[in-house]
CSV table of C-alpha atoms in Angstrom, one decimal:
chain,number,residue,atom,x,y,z
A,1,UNK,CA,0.0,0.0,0.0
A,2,UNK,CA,1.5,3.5,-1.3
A,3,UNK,CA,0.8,6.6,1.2
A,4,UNK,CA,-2.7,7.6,-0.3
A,5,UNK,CA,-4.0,4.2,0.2
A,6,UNK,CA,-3.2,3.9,4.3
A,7,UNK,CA,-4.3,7.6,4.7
A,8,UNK,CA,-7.8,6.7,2.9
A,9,UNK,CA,-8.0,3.4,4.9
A,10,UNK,CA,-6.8,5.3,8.2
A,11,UNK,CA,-10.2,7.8,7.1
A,12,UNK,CA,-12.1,5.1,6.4
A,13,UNK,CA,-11.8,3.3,9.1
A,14,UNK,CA,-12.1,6.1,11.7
A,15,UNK,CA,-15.0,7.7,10.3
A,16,UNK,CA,-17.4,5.6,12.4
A,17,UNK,CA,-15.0,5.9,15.3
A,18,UNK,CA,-14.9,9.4,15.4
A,19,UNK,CA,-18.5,10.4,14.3
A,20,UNK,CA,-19.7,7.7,17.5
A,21,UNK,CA,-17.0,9.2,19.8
A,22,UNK,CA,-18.6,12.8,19.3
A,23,UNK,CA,-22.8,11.5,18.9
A,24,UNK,CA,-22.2,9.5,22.6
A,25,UNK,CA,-20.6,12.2,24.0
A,26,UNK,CA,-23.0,14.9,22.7
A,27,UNK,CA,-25.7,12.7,24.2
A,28,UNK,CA,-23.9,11.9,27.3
A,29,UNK,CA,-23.4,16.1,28.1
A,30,UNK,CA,-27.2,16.8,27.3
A,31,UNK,CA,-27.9,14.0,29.8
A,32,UNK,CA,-26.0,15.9,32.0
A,33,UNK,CA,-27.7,19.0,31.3
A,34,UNK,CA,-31.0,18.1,31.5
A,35,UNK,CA,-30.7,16.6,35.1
A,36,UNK,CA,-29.4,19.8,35.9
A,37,UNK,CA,-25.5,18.3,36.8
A,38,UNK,CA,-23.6,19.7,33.8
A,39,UNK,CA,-20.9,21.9,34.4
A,40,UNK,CA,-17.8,22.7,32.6
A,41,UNK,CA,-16.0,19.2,34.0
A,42,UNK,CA,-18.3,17.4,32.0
A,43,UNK,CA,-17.1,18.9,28.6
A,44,UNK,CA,-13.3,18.2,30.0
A,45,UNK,CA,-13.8,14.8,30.9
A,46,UNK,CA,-16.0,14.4,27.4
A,47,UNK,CA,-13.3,15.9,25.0
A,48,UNK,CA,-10.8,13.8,27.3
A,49,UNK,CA,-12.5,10.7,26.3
A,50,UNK,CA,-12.5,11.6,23.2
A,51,UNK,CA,-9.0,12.6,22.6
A,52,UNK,CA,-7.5,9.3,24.2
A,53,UNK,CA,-9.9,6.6,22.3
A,54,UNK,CA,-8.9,8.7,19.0
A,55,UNK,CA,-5.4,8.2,19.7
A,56,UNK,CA,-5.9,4.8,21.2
A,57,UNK,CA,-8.2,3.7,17.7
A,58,UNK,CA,-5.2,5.8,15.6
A,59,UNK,CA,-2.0,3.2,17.0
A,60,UNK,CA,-4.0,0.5,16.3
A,61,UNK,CA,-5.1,1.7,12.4
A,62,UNK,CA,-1.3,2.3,12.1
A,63,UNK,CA,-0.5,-0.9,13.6
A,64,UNK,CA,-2.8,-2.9,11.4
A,65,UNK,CA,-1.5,-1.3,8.2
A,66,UNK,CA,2.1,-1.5,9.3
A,67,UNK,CA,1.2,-5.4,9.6
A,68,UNK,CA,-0.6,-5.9,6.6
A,69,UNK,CA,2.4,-4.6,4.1
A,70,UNK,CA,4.9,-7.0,6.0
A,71,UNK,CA,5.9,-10.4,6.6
A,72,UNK,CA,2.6,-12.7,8.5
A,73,UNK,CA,5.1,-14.2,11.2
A,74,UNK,CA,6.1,-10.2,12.2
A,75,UNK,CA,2.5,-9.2,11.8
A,76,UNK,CA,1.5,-11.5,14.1
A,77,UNK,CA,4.2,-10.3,16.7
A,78,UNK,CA,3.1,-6.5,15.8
A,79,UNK,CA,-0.2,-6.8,16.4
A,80,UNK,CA,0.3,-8.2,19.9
A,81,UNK,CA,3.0,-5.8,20.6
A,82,UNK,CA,0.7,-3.1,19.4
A,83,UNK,CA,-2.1,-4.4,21.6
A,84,UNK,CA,-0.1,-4.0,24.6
A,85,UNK,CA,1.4,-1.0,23.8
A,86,UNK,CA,-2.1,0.5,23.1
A,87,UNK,CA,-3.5,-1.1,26.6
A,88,UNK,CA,-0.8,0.3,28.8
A,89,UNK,CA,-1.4,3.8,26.8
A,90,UNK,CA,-5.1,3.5,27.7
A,91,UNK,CA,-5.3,2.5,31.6
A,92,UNK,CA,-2.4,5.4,31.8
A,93,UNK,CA,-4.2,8.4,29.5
A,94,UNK,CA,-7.5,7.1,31.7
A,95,UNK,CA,-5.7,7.1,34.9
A,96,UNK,CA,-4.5,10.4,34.8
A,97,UNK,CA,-7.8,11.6,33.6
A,98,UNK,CA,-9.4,9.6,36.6
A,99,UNK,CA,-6.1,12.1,38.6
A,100,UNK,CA,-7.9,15.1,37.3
A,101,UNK,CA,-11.3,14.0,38.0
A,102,UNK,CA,-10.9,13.0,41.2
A,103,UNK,CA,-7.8,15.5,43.1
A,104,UNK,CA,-8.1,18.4,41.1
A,105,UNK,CA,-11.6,17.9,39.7
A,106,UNK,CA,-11.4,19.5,36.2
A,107,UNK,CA,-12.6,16.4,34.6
A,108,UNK,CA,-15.6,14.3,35.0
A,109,UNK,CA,-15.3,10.5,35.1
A,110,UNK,CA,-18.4,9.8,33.6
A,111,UNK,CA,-18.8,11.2,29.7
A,112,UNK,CA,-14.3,10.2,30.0
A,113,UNK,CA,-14.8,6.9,31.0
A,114,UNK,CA,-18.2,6.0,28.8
A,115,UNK,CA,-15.7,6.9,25.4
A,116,UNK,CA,-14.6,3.9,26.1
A,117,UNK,CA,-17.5,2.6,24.7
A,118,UNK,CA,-18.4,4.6,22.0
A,119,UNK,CA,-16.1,3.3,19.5
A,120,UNK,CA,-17.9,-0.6,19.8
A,121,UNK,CA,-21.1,0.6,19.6
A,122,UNK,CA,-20.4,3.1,16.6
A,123,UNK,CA,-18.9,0.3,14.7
A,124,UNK,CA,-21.6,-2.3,15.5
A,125,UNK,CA,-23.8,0.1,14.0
A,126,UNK,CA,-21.6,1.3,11.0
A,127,UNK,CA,-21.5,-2.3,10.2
A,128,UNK,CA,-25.2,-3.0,10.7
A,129,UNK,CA,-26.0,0.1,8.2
A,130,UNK,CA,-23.5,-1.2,6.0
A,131,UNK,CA,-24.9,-4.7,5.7
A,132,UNK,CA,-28.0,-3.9,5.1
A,133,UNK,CA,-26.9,-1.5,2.3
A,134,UNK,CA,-25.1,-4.0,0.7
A,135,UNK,CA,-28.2,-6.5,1.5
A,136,UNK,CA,-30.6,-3.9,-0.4
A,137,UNK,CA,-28.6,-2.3,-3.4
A,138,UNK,CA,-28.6,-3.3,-7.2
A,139,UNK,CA,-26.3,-6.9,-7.5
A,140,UNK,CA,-26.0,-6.1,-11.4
A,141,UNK,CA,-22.6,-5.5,-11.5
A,142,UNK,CA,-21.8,-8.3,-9.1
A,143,UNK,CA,-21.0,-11.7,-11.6
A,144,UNK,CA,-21.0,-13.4,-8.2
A,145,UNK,CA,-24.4,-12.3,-7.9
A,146,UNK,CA,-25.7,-15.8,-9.7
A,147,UNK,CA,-24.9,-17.6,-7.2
A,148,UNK,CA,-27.3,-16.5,-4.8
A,149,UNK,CA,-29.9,-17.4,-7.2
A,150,UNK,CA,-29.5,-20.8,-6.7
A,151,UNK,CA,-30.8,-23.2,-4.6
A,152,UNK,CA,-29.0,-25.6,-2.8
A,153,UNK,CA,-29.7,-28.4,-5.9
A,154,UNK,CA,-27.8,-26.0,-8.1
A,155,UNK,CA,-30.6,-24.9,-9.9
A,156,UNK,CA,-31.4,-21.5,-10.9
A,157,UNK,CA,-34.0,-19.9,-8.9
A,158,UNK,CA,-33.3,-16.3,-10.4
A,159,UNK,CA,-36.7,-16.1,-12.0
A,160,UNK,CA,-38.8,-18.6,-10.5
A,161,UNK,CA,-41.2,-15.8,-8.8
A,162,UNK,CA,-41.7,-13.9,-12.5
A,163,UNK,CA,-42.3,-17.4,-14.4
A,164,UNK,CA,-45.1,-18.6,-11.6
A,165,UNK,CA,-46.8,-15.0,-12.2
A,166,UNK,CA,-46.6,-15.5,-15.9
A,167,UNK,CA,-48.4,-18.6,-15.8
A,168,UNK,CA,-51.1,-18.0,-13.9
A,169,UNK,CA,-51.8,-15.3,-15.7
């Protein structure tokens, strides 16, 4: 993969990341502002959560691509290695954050820690909306789309609904 190529994979794949990261956290602050509890901590500890799980998502996008264009037995050893590295970063970036939430409270715990949980969801759901897109666009250009219109006897199945009609009729 050339430059271009890992920075459009790198966009591609934290689109859903990022756009999740900032919906939950949106959410999460007008909770708190409808109960009456936000205050300016809650924005902190928000864009705190946010910053860390983009940085944490961003080592391991790197990582992955890094992996990809090599040899599989290094990959393999990357990836882990990467893993840790990004776990340590995390429990540290949130532990400080818990620091500054807790002794010097300009941060609150809440909307920071709940970023961590963001990410999942958004891509559960990217990947739900992009299933069902695929399950519910044209297969035209797809030659592989024949072989859905077959049953498991091998016979093609691709018209069977528009031949009955034709018939009866």
């Amino acid at each position: 993969m050339d430059n271009s190529e890992n920075k459009s994979a790198v966009k591609d794949f934290m689109l859903p990341i990022i756009a999740g990261l900032a919906v939950g956290e949106i959410i999460t602050v007008a909770v708190f502002a409808v109960i009456g509890k936000f205050a300016l901590p809650v924005l902190w500890g928000a864009l705190w959560g946010i910053a860390v799980m983009t940085v944490y998502y961003l080592l391991m996008a790197r990582a992955v691509i890094k992996a990809a264009s090599g040899d599989p037995d290094i990959a393999k050893k990357l990836i882990q290695a990467s893993y840790s590295v990004r776990m340590v970063l995390l429990i540290v970036l949130m532990g400080i954050g818990l620091y500054l939430s807790r002794s010097l409270e300009l941060l609150n715990w809440i909307p920071m820690l709940l970023a961590v949980f963001f990410p999942r969801i958004s891509i559960a759901i990217w990947q739900l909306i992009s299933n069902t897109k695929k399950l519910y666009t044209s297969d035209a250009d797809n030659p592989e789309a024949d072989i859905l219109d077959t049953d498991t006897s091998g016979k093609d199945t691709s018209g069977t609904d528009r031949d009955e009609k034709e018939s009866d009729d």
